[in-house]
CSV table of C-alpha atoms and ligand atoms in Angstrom, one decimal:
chain,number,residue,atom,x,y,z
A,1,MET,CA,-64.7,-89.4,-40.1
A,2,SER,CA,-61.7,-88.1,-38.2
A,3,ASP,CA,-58.2,-88.5,-39.6
A,4,PRO,CA,-56.2,-91.3,-38.3
A,5,VAL,CA,-53.8,-90.4,-36.0
A,6,THR,CA,-50.4,-90.5,-37.3
A,7,THR,CA,-48.1,-92.4,-35.2
A,8,PHE,CA,-44.3,-91.8,-35.1
A,9,LYS,CA,-41.2,-94.1,-35.3
A,10,ALA,CA,-37.7,-93.1,-34.3
A,11,PRO,CA,-35.9,-91.6,-37.4
A,12,ILE,CA,-34.2,-93.9,-39.7
A,13,GLY,CA,-30.4,-95.1,-38.6
A,14,THR,CA,-31.5,-94.2,-34.7
A,15,HIS,CA,-32.8,-96.4,-32.1
A,16,ASP,CA,-34.6,-95.9,-28.5
A,17,VAL,CA,-33.2,-97.9,-25.6
A,18,LEU,CA,-35.4,-98.9,-22.8
A,19,GLY,CA,-34.8,-101.5,-19.9
A,20,PRO,CA,-33.3,-104.0,-19.7
A,21,ALA,CA,-30.5,-102.9,-22.6
A,22,SER,CA,-30.5,-99.3,-20.9
A,23,ALA,CA,-29.0,-101.2,-17.8
A,24,GLN,CA,-26.3,-102.2,-19.9
A,25,TRP,CA,-25.7,-98.7,-21.2
A,26,GLU,CA,-25.7,-97.4,-17.5
A,27,GLY,CA,-22.8,-100.1,-16.4
A,28,LEU,CA,-20.9,-99.1,-19.4
A,29,VAL,CA,-20.7,-95.4,-19.0
A,30,ALA,CA,-20.1,-95.8,-15.1
A,31,THR,CA,-17.3,-98.2,-15.6
A,32,PHE,CA,-16.0,-95.5,-18.1
A,33,ALA,CA,-16.2,-93.0,-15.8
A,34,GLN,CA,-14.6,-94.7,-13.1
A,35,PHE,CA,-11.8,-95.5,-15.4
A,36,ALA,CA,-11.6,-91.7,-16.8
A,37,PHE,CA,-11.2,-90.7,-13.0
A,38,ARG,CA,-8.8,-93.4,-12.3
A,39,TYR,CA,-6.6,-92.1,-15.2
A,40,ASP,CA,-7.1,-88.7,-13.9
A,41,PHE,CA,-9.1,-87.2,-16.4
A,42,GLU,CA,-12.3,-84.5,-15.8
A,43,LEU,CA,-15.7,-84.5,-17.2
A,44,CYS,CA,-16.0,-82.0,-20.5
A,45,ILE,CA,-19.8,-81.1,-21.8
A,46,THR,CA,-19.9,-79.5,-24.7
A,47,PRO,CA,-22.8,-78.3,-27.2
A,48,MET,CA,-24.7,-81.0,-29.3
A,49,PHE,CA,-24.0,-78.6,-32.0
A,50,GLU,CA,-21.1,-76.3,-33.3
A,51,ASP,CA,-20.7,-73.5,-35.8
A,52,VAL,CA,-20.3,-75.6,-38.9
A,53,GLY,CA,-16.5,-74.3,-39.3
A,54,VAL,CA,-15.5,-76.3,-36.3
A,55,PHE,CA,-16.1,-79.2,-38.0
A,56,ASN,CA,-15.1,-78.1,-41.7
A,57,ARG,CA,-11.5,-76.9,-40.3
A,58,GLY,CA,-11.2,-79.4,-37.3
A,59,ILE,CA,-12.1,-82.9,-39.2
A,60,GLY,CA,-11.2,-81.4,-42.8
A,61,GLU,CA,-13.9,-80.2,-45.4
A,62,HIS,CA,-12.6,-83.0,-47.9
A,63,SER,CA,-13.2,-85.7,-45.4
A,64,GLU,CA,-16.2,-87.8,-45.9
A,65,VAL,CA,-18.1,-87.0,-43.2
A,66,ALA,CA,-17.7,-83.3,-43.7
A,67,LYS,CA,-18.4,-83.8,-47.5
A,68,LYS,CA,-21.4,-86.3,-47.0
A,69,GLU,CA,-22.8,-87.1,-43.8
A,70,MET,CA,-23.0,-83.7,-41.7
A,71,TYR,CA,-26.4,-82.8,-40.6
A,72,VAL,CA,-25.8,-79.0,-41.1
A,73,PHE,CA,-28.7,-76.3,-40.8
A,74,ALA,CA,-28.8,-72.5,-40.4
A,75,ASP,CA,-30.9,-71.6,-37.5
A,76,ARG,CA,-33.6,-68.7,-37.3
A,77,SER,CA,-31.1,-66.3,-36.9
A,78,GLN,CA,-29.3,-67.8,-40.4
A,79,ARG,CA,-26.1,-69.0,-38.4
A,80,HIS,CA,-25.0,-72.1,-40.0
A,81,TYR,CA,-24.5,-75.0,-37.4
A,82,ALA,CA,-23.7,-78.7,-37.5
A,83,LEU,CA,-24.7,-81.5,-35.2
A,84,ARG,CA,-21.5,-82.9,-33.7
A,85,PRO,CA,-20.4,-85.9,-36.3
A,86,GLU,CA,-17.7,-86.3,-33.8
A,87,GLY,CA,-16.5,-85.4,-30.4
A,88,THR,CA,-12.8,-84.0,-30.5
A,89,ALA,CA,-13.1,-80.7,-32.5
A,90,PRO,CA,-15.8,-79.5,-29.9
A,91,VAL,CA,-13.4,-80.5,-27.0
A,92,VAL,CA,-10.4,-78.6,-28.6
A,93,ARG,CA,-12.7,-75.9,-29.5
A,94,ALA,CA,-13.7,-75.6,-26.1
A,95,PHE,CA,-10.1,-75.6,-25.1
A,96,VAL,CA,-9.0,-73.1,-27.3
A,97,GLN,CA,-11.8,-71.0,-25.7
A,98,HIS,CA,-11.1,-71.7,-22.2
A,99,HIS,CA,-7.4,-72.3,-21.9
A,100,PRO,CA,-7.4,-74.7,-19.2
A,101,THR,CA,-4.0,-75.7,-17.4
A,102,VAL,CA,-2.1,-77.9,-19.3
A,103,PRO,CA,-1.9,-81.1,-19.7
A,104,TRP,CA,-5.8,-80.9,-20.1
A,105,LYS,CA,-7.2,-84.3,-19.3
A,106,ALA,CA,-10.9,-84.3,-20.5
A,107,TRP,CA,-13.4,-87.2,-21.0
A,108,TYR,CA,-17.1,-87.1,-22.4
A,109,VAL,CA,-19.9,-89.3,-23.2
A,110,THR,CA,-21.7,-88.1,-26.0
A,111,PRO,CA,-24.1,-89.0,-29.4
A,112,ALA,CA,-22.3,-88.3,-32.4
A,113,PHE,CA,-24.6,-87.8,-35.5
A,114,ARG,CA,-23.3,-89.1,-39.1
A,115,TYR,CA,-25.7,-89.3,-42.3
A,116,GLU,CA,-24.6,-92.7,-43.1
A,117,ARG,CA,-26.0,-96.1,-44.7
A,118,PRO,CA,-27.3,-97.7,-41.6
A,119,GLN,CA,-26.6,-101.1,-41.2
A,120,ALA,CA,-25.8,-103.7,-38.2
A,121,GLY,CA,-23.1,-101.5,-36.0
A,122,ARG,CA,-23.4,-98.3,-38.4
A,123,TYR,CA,-25.9,-95.7,-37.4
A,124,ARG,CA,-26.9,-92.1,-38.1
A,125,GLN,CA,-27.2,-91.4,-34.3
A,126,HIS,CA,-24.3,-93.3,-32.3
A,127,HIS,CA,-22.7,-92.8,-29.0
A,128,GLN,CA,-18.9,-92.5,-27.8
A,129,LEU,CA,-17.2,-92.5,-25.0
A,130,GLY,CA,-13.8,-90.8,-25.2
A,131,VAL,CA,-11.0,-89.0,-23.7
A,132,GLU,CA,-8.7,-86.1,-25.3
A,133,VAL,CA,-5.5,-84.9,-23.6
A,134,LEU,CA,-4.1,-81.5,-24.6
A,135,GLY,CA,-1.1,-80.2,-24.2
A,136,THR,CA,1.8,-82.6,-24.5
A,137,ASP,CA,3.3,-84.6,-27.0
A,138,ASP,CA,5.1,-86.9,-24.7
A,139,PRO,CA,4.7,-90.5,-26.2
A,140,ALA,CA,3.9,-91.6,-22.4
A,141,VAL,CA,0.8,-89.9,-23.0
A,142,ASP,CA,-0.3,-91.9,-26.2
A,143,VAL,CA,0.6,-95.0,-24.1
A,144,GLU,CA,-1.6,-93.8,-21.3
A,145,VAL,CA,-4.5,-93.0,-23.6
A,146,ILE,CA,-4.3,-96.5,-25.6
A,147,SER,CA,-4.0,-98.4,-22.5
A,148,LEU,CA,-7.2,-96.8,-20.8
A,149,ALA,CA,-9.0,-98.0,-23.7
A,150,GLN,CA,-7.5,-101.4,-23.7
A,151,ARG,CA,-8.0,-101.6,-19.9
A,152,PHE,CA,-11.6,-100.5,-20.2
A,153,TYR,CA,-12.6,-102.8,-22.8
A,154,GLU,CA,-10.8,-105.9,-20.7
A,155,ALA,CA,-12.9,-104.6,-17.7
A,156,ILE,CA,-16.0,-104.8,-19.8
A,157,GLY,CA,-15.4,-108.3,-20.6
A,158,LEU,CA,-13.8,-108.4,-24.0
A,159,ARG,CA,-11.0,-110.7,-25.1
A,160,ARG,CA,-11.3,-110.7,-28.9
A,161,PHE,CA,-10.1,-107.7,-30.0
A,162,ARG,CA,-6.7,-106.0,-31.2
A,163,LEU,CA,-4.8,-103.0,-31.5
A,164,LEU,CA,-3.6,-101.7,-34.8
A,165,VAL,CA,-1.5,-98.9,-34.9
A,166,ASN,CA,0.4,-96.2,-37.5
A,167,SER,CA,1.9,-93.2,-37.7
A,168,MET,CA,1.0,-90.4,-39.6
A,169,GLY,CA,4.0,-88.1,-39.2
A,170,HIS,CA,3.9,-84.5,-38.9
A,171,ASP,CA,3.0,-82.0,-41.7
A,172,VAL,CA,6.7,-81.4,-43.4
A,173,CYS,CA,7.3,-85.4,-43.7
A,174,ARG,CA,3.5,-86.3,-44.5
A,175,SER,CA,3.6,-83.7,-46.9
A,176,ALA,CA,6.8,-85.0,-49.2
A,177,TYR,CA,4.9,-88.5,-48.6
A,178,VAL,CA,1.8,-87.5,-50.1
A,179,GLU,CA,3.6,-86.0,-53.2
A,180,LYS,CA,5.2,-89.8,-53.6
A,181,LEU,CA,1.7,-91.3,-53.1
A,182,ARG,CA,0.3,-88.5,-55.4
A,183,ARG,CA,2.4,-89.6,-58.3
A,184,HIS,CA,1.6,-93.2,-57.5
A,185,LEU,CA,-2.1,-92.7,-57.8
A,186,LEU,CA,-1.7,-90.4,-61.0
A,187,ALA,CA,0.0,-93.3,-62.6
A,188,ASN,CA,-2.9,-95.6,-61.6
A,189,VAL,CA,-6.2,-93.4,-62.1
A,190,PRO,CA,-8.2,-96.2,-64.1
A,191,GLY,CA,-7.5,-98.9,-61.3
A,192,LEU,CA,-9.2,-96.7,-58.5
A,193,CYS,CA,-12.6,-97.5,-57.5
A,194,VAL,CA,-15.3,-95.3,-59.0
A,195,ASP,CA,-15.7,-93.2,-55.7
A,196,HIS,CA,-12.1,-92.1,-55.8
A,197,ARG,CA,-11.4,-91.8,-59.6
A,198,ASP,CA,-12.4,-88.8,-60.0
A,199,VAL,CA,-11.6,-87.0,-56.4
A,200,TRP,CA,-8.4,-89.0,-55.5
A,201,HIS,CA,-6.3,-85.8,-56.1
A,202,GLU,CA,-8.4,-83.8,-53.5
A,203,ASN,CA,-6.9,-86.0,-50.6
A,204,PRO,CA,-4.8,-88.7,-51.9
A,205,LEU,CA,-4.6,-90.0,-48.2
A,206,ARG,CA,-8.2,-91.1,-48.3
A,207,VAL,CA,-7.5,-93.5,-51.0
A,208,LEU,CA,-5.5,-95.2,-48.2
A,209,ASP,CA,-8.6,-95.5,-46.0
A,210,CYS,CA,-10.7,-97.1,-49.0
A,211,LYS,CA,-11.9,-100.6,-48.1
A,212,LYS,CA,-12.7,-101.2,-51.7
A,213,ARG,CA,-10.8,-104.0,-53.4
A,214,SER,CA,-9.4,-101.8,-56.4
A,215,CYS,CA,-8.0,-99.1,-54.2
A,216,ILE,CA,-6.2,-101.5,-51.9
A,217,ALA,CA,-4.9,-103.2,-55.0
A,218,VAL,CA,-3.3,-99.6,-56.5
A,219,THR,CA,-2.0,-98.7,-52.7
A,220,GLU,CA,-0.5,-101.7,-52.0
A,221,GLN,CA,1.7,-101.2,-54.9
A,222,GLY,CA,2.6,-97.5,-53.6
A,223,PRO,CA,4.6,-96.2,-50.9
A,224,MET,CA,3.7,-96.5,-47.3
A,225,LEU,CA,3.6,-93.4,-45.1
A,226,ILE,CA,5.1,-95.1,-42.5
A,227,ASP,CA,8.3,-96.0,-44.4
A,228,HIS,CA,8.9,-92.4,-45.3
A,229,ILE,CA,8.2,-90.5,-42.0
A,230,CYS,CA,11.2,-88.4,-40.5
A,231,ALA,CA,13.7,-89.7,-37.9
A,232,ASP,CA,12.0,-87.6,-35.2
A,233,CYS,CA,8.3,-88.8,-36.0
A,234,ARG,CA,9.7,-92.4,-36.2
A,235,ASP,CA,11.6,-92.5,-32.7
A,236,HIS,CA,8.2,-91.0,-31.2
A,237,PHE,CA,6.0,-93.8,-32.7
A,238,ASP,CA,8.8,-96.3,-31.6
A,239,ARG,CA,8.7,-95.2,-27.9
A,240,VAL,CA,4.7,-95.3,-28.0
A,241,VAL,CA,4.9,-99.1,-29.4
A,242,ALA,CA,7.7,-100.0,-26.5
A,243,GLY,CA,5.9,-98.3,-24.2
A,244,LEU,CA,2.9,-100.5,-25.0
A,245,LEU,CA,4.8,-103.5,-24.8
A,246,SER,CA,6.3,-102.6,-21.6
A,247,ILE,CA,2.8,-102.9,-19.7
A,248,GLY,CA,1.8,-106.1,-21.9
A,249,ILE,CA,-0.2,-104.5,-24.8
A,250,PRO,CA,0.7,-105.9,-28.0
A,251,SER,CA,-0.1,-104.0,-31.3
A,252,THR,CA,0.0,-104.7,-34.9
A,253,ILE,CA,1.5,-102.1,-37.4
A,254,ASN,CA,-1.4,-101.3,-40.2
A,255,PRO,CA,0.3,-99.2,-42.5
A,256,ARG,CA,-2.9,-98.2,-44.5
A,257,LEU,CA,-4.2,-97.1,-41.0
A,258,VAL,CA,-5.1,-93.3,-41.9
A,259,ARG,CA,-8.4,-92.7,-40.2
A,260,GLY,CA,-10.9,-90.8,-41.8
A,261,PHE,CA,-10.6,-87.2,-40.4
A,262,ASP,CA,-7.8,-84.7,-41.5
A,263,TYR,CA,-6.6,-83.7,-38.1
A,264,TYR,CA,-4.5,-86.7,-37.4
A,265,THR,CA,-0.2,-86.3,-37.0
A,266,ARG,CA,1.9,-88.9,-35.5
A,267,THR,CA,0.0,-91.9,-33.7
A,268,THR,CA,-3.0,-93.2,-35.0
A,269,PHE,CA,-4.7,-96.4,-33.7
A,270,GLU,CA,-7.6,-98.4,-33.7
A,271,PHE,CA,-9.0,-101.6,-32.0
A,272,VAL,CA,-11.2,-104.0,-33.9
A,273,SER,CA,-13.1,-106.7,-32.3
A,274,ASP,CA,-13.0,-110.1,-34.3
A,275,ALA,CA,-16.1,-110.9,-33.3
A,276,LEU,CA,-18.0,-108.5,-35.3
A,277,ASP,CA,-18.5,-108.1,-39.0
A,278,GLY,CA,-15.3,-106.7,-41.0
A,279,ALA,CA,-16.9,-103.5,-42.2
A,280,GLN,CA,-18.3,-102.6,-38.6
A,281,ASN,CA,-15.5,-104.3,-36.7
A,282,ALA,CA,-13.9,-101.0,-35.0
A,283,ILE,CA,-14.7,-100.8,-31.4
A,284,GLY,CA,-12.3,-97.8,-30.9
A,285,GLY,CA,-10.0,-95.4,-32.5
A,286,GLY,CA,-8.3,-92.3,-32.1
A,287,GLY,CA,-4.7,-90.9,-32.3
A,288,ARG,CA,-2.9,-87.5,-32.1
A,289,TYR,CA,-3.8,-84.2,-33.6
A,290,ASP,CA,-1.0,-81.8,-32.8
A,291,ARG,CA,-2.2,-78.9,-35.1
A,292,LEU,CA,-5.7,-79.1,-34.2
A,293,ALA,CA,-5.8,-76.3,-31.5
A,294,GLU,CA,-3.7,-73.9,-34.2
A,295,GLN,CA,-6.1,-74.7,-37.2
A,296,LEU,CA,-9.3,-73.8,-34.7
A,297,GLY,CA,-7.6,-70.7,-33.8
A,298,GLY,CA,-5.2,-71.6,-30.5
A,299,LYS,CA,-1.8,-71.6,-29.9
A,300,PRO,CA,0.3,-74.7,-31.3
A,301,THR,CA,-0.8,-77.5,-28.8
A,302,SER,CA,-0.4,-81.0,-29.0
A,303,GLY,CA,-3.2,-83.3,-28.1
A,304,ILE,CA,-4.4,-87.3,-28.1
A,305,GLY,CA,-7.4,-89.1,-27.7
A,306,PHE,CA,-9.9,-91.8,-28.6
A,307,GLY,CA,-13.4,-92.4,-29.1
A,308,SER,CA,-15.1,-95.8,-28.5
A,309,GLY,CA,-19.1,-96.4,-29.9
A,310,ILE,CA,-21.1,-97.8,-27.1
A,311,GLU,CA,-23.4,-99.6,-29.7
A,312,ARG,CA,-20.3,-101.3,-31.0
A,313,LEU,CA,-18.9,-102.3,-27.5
A,314,LEU,CA,-22.3,-103.6,-26.6
A,315,LEU,CA,-22.6,-105.6,-30.2
A,316,ALA,CA,-19.0,-107.1,-29.5
A,317,ARG,CA,-19.9,-107.8,-26.1
A,318,ASP,CA,-23.0,-109.9,-27.3
A,319,ALA,CA,-21.1,-111.4,-30.1
A,320,GLU,CA,-18.6,-112.7,-27.7
A,321,ASP,CA,-21.3,-114.1,-25.4
A,322,VAL,CA,-19.9,-112.0,-22.2
A,323,GLN,CA,-21.8,-111.7,-19.2
A,324,PRO,CA,-21.9,-108.2,-17.9
A,325,ARG,CA,-20.1,-107.9,-15.0
A,326,ASP,CA,-20.8,-104.1,-14.8
A,327,LEU,CA,-24.6,-104.2,-14.6
A,328,ILE,CA,-25.8,-101.6,-11.9
A,329,ASN,CA,-28.5,-103.5,-9.7
A,330,ARG,CA,-31.6,-102.2,-10.6
A,331,THR,CA,-33.8,-104.7,-8.1
A,332,LEU,CA,-35.9,-103.0,-6.0
A,333,ASP,CA,-35.1,-103.4,-2.0
A,334,LEU,CA,-39.0,-102.9,-0.9
A,335,PHE,CA,-42.2,-102.5,-2.4
A,336,VAL,CA,-44.9,-100.6,-0.3
A,337,ILE,CA,-48.8,-102.1,-0.3
A,338,ASP,CA,-51.4,-99.9,0.9
A,339,THR,CA,-54.8,-100.6,1.2
A,340,THR,CA,-56.0,-97.8,3.9
A,341,ASP,CA,-57.6,-95.9,1.3
A,342,LEU,CA,-55.6,-92.9,2.5
A,343,ASP,CA,-52.2,-91.7,1.2
A,344,VAL,CA,-50.0,-93.7,3.5
A,345,ALA,CA,-47.9,-95.0,0.7
A,346,THR,CA,-46.8,-91.3,-0.4
A,347,GLU,CA,-45.7,-90.7,3.2
A,348,LEU,CA,-43.9,-94.3,3.4
A,349,VAL,CA,-41.9,-94.1,0.2
A,350,ASP,CA,-41.0,-90.7,0.6
A,351,GLU,CA,-39.3,-91.7,4.3
A,352,LEU,CA,-37.9,-94.7,2.9
A,353,ARG,CA,-36.5,-93.6,-0.1
A,354,SER,CA,-34.9,-90.1,1.6
A,355,ALA,CA,-33.5,-93.4,4.0
A,356,GLY,CA,-31.7,-94.9,0.9
A,357,PHE,CA,-33.8,-97.7,-0.2
A,358,ALA,CA,-34.9,-98.4,-3.6
A,359,THR,CA,-38.6,-98.3,-3.1
A,360,GLY,CA,-41.3,-99.2,-5.4
A,361,ARG,CA,-45.6,-98.7,-4.9
A,362,SER,CA,-48.6,-99.0,-7.2
A,363,TYR,CA,-51.1,-96.5,-8.0
A,364,ASP,CA,-54.6,-96.2,-8.4
A,365,ARG,CA,-55.9,-97.9,-5.1
A,366,ARG,CA,-55.9,-101.1,-6.6
A,367,SER,CA,-56.8,-104.6,-4.3
A,368,MET,CA,-54.3,-105.9,-2.0
A,369,LYS,CA,-54.1,-109.1,-4.3
A,370,ALA,CA,-53.3,-106.9,-7.4
A,371,GLN,CA,-50.9,-104.9,-5.3
A,372,MET,CA,-49.2,-108.4,-4.1
A,373,LYS,CA,-48.9,-109.4,-7.7
A,374,VAL,CA,-47.0,-106.2,-8.9
A,375,ALA,CA,-45.1,-106.2,-5.5
A,376,ASP,CA,-43.6,-110.3,-6.6
A,377,LYS,CA,-43.3,-109.5,-10.4
A,378,SER,CA,-40.8,-105.9,-9.2
A,379,GLY,CA,-38.4,-108.8,-7.9
A,380,ALA,CA,-38.3,-106.4,-4.4
A,381,ARG,CA,-37.1,-108.3,-1.7
A,382,LEU,CA,-39.2,-107.2,1.0
A,383,ALA,CA,-43.0,-106.1,0.8
A,384,LEU,CA,-44.1,-103.6,3.3
A,385,LEU,CA,-48.2,-103.7,3.9
A,386,VAL,CA,-50.3,-101.1,5.6
A,387,GLY,CA,-53.9,-101.6,5.9
A,388,PRO,CA,-56.7,-99.6,8.2
A,389,LEU,CA,-55.3,-101.8,11.5
A,390,GLU,CA,-52.1,-101.2,11.2
A,391,ASP,CA,-51.9,-97.5,10.2
A,392,ALA,CA,-54.3,-97.1,13.2
A,393,ALA,CA,-51.8,-99.0,15.4
A,394,GLY,CA,-48.7,-96.9,13.8
A,395,GLU,CA,-47.3,-100.1,12.6
A,396,VAL,CA,-46.3,-101.9,9.1
A,397,THR,CA,-46.1,-105.3,8.4
A,398,ILE,CA,-42.9,-106.8,6.6
A,399,ARG,CA,-43.0,-109.9,4.4
A,400,ASP,CA,-39.8,-111.5,3.1
A,401,LEU,CA,-41.0,-111.8,-0.7
A,402,ARG,CA,-38.5,-114.5,-1.1
A,403,SER,CA,-38.8,-116.5,2.0
A,404,ALA,CA,-40.6,-119.9,1.7
A,405,ASP,CA,-41.0,-120.1,5.5
A,406,PHE,CA,-44.5,-118.7,6.2
A,407,GLU,CA,-43.1,-118.3,10.1
A,408,GLN,CA,-40.1,-116.2,8.8
A,409,ARG,CA,-41.9,-114.2,6.0
A,410,GLN,CA,-43.9,-112.0,8.1
A,411,ARG,CA,-43.3,-109.6,11.0
A,412,THR,CA,-45.2,-106.4,12.3
A,413,VAL,CA,-43.0,-103.7,13.3
A,414,ALA,CA,-43.3,-100.0,14.7
A,415,ARG,CA,-43.4,-97.7,11.9
A,416,GLY,CA,-40.5,-95.6,14.1
A,417,ASP,CA,-38.5,-98.8,14.0
A,418,LEU,CA,-39.1,-99.5,10.3
A,419,ALA,CA,-36.2,-98.1,8.8
A,420,LEU,CA,-33.6,-100.0,11.3
A,421,GLU,CA,-35.8,-103.5,10.6
A,422,VAL,CA,-35.6,-103.1,7.1
A,423,SER,CA,-32.3,-102.5,7.0
A,424,LYS,CA,-31.3,-105.2,9.2
A,425,LEU,CA,-33.4,-107.8,6.9
A,426,LEU,CA,-31.6,-106.5,3.8
A,427,ASN,CA,-28.3,-106.9,5.3
A,428,ASP,CA,-29.1,-110.6,6.5
B,501,HAM,P1,-14.0,-92.5,-35.2
B,501,HAM,O1,-13.2,-93.8,-35.7
B,501,HAM,O2,-14.9,-91.8,-36.6
B,501,HAM,O3,-13.6,-91.3,-34.6
B,501,HAM,O4,-15.4,-93.1,-34.0
B,501,HAM,C1,-14.8,-93.4,-33.0
B,501,HAM,C2,-15.9,-95.1,-32.9
B,501,HAM,O5,-16.9,-94.7,-32.6
B,501,HAM,C3,-15.4,-96.1,-33.9
B,501,HAM,O6,-14.5,-96.6,-33.6
B,501,HAM,C4,-16.6,-96.9,-33.7
B,501,HAM,O7,-16.9,-97.7,-32.5
B,501,HAM,C5,-17.6,-95.7,-33.2
B,501,HAM,N1,-18.5,-95.3,-34.6
B,501,HAM,C6,-18.3,-94.2,-35.7
B,501,HAM,N2,-19.2,-94.3,-36.5
B,501,HAM,C7,-20.4,-95.1,-36.2
B,501,HAM,C8,-21.2,-95.2,-36.6
B,501,HAM,N3,-22.1,-94.5,-37.8
B,501,HAM,N4,-22.2,-95.9,-35.8
B,501,HAM,C9,-21.8,-96.4,-35.0
B,501,HAM,N5,-20.8,-96.4,-34.2
B,501,HAM,C10,-19.8,-95.5,-35.0
B,501,HAM,C11,-14.1,-90.2,-34.0
B,501,HAM,O8,-14.9,-90.0,-33.7
B,501,HAM,C12,-12.7,-89.4,-33.6
B,501,HAM,N6,-13.3,-88.2,-32.9
B,501,HAM,C13,-11.9,-90.4,-32.5
B,501,HAM,C14,-11.0,-89.4,-31.5
B,501,HAM,C15,-10.9,-89.0,-30.6
B,501,HAM,N7,-9.7,-89.2,-32.5
B,501,HAM,C16,-9.1,-88.5,-31.1
B,501,HAM,N8,-9.6,-88.3,-30.5
């Protein structure tokens, strides 16, 4: 007896996207690309893996993602790489390597890999749409980046979402604050959650990000960063909030919003959907990272950006019952039915596709009836029939698959006039 053939499934926490869901993905990416163009961003493509140091230094080796969630591997030459867990550090690494003219405004669409506990809205491979701007700390840029996200969410039909903002201050004012927080945590260690009780001192800010009730209770009694940032950082923050208001974008200050990566400075923000479950309700997030270029070996260069999970956006759209307006039309124009026993269909579809028509056909020399069935199912507007008689006369019969009126339904045209006739009928 031979061994049964093993079948495989997509790895845990990942998923395949097939039609019709994939049409929603296409629509979302196309809309984002259009917005990025409108806001004057260029596409940036970087490798799916980087030297592990890009992330250890970039997002911080004490961050949860670097410590527990990165897919790290050695290649056959024993170089240590990581699959990208996020999109910012690679873009900044590319900036440092190629030094494009500033301000440099880049957008991307990328998978991101994190070894998380998979659940609805949280995956081991998710996909992000994002932007980064390098080379200016003008609060107007913060406003522009946040407004791009806001307007994009509105354009894809989302309504039930809110913008939360905070400021992380810069190195100096944050360090002074972290000392105050450290003292508060030290006095309250027994109250912290089991995950943080032993490691809180590695990076006390992470405790602010903890969603466990015990950590929330301890930190609520402690100092808040937004109350301790310096006058310059406060002024920057106030200008961002005022700039957003001036274009009709309200925001709520969330003093606990420190986000999961160590690179953040000054403005941080998150968009949360009220239609999604609490733990996975962030549809996008980002902020400033004014030291990251330096940490990756470049000259001091300010930066800001955001990333938005495609899966979360689609879940939010579903939960809000939004009918997508950005679906790309995937209906065929034409379907060629060839009963000649020759390869007329091969020439005909090539001619029609080159003329710009979305054209389907069937294969395997099936019967006229079987081909007609597929044509009907395809949703194509017109069927083009070529049998031996039409072929000998240099003609094609056009049948309107959506008309009930038989007279209207069918007409035979010379092959030379086909593209013109088809175009007239489609535009009718
Ligand atoms: P992040 O908040 O880790 O930020 O991820 C951005 C977005 O990706 C989240 O708001 C969420 O929509 C989605 N997301 C994150 N993890 C998962 C997951 N496991 N499954 C499904 N969706 C997920 C960043 O990655 C930063 N690079 C954003 C940024 C850009 N900051 C500055 N520039």
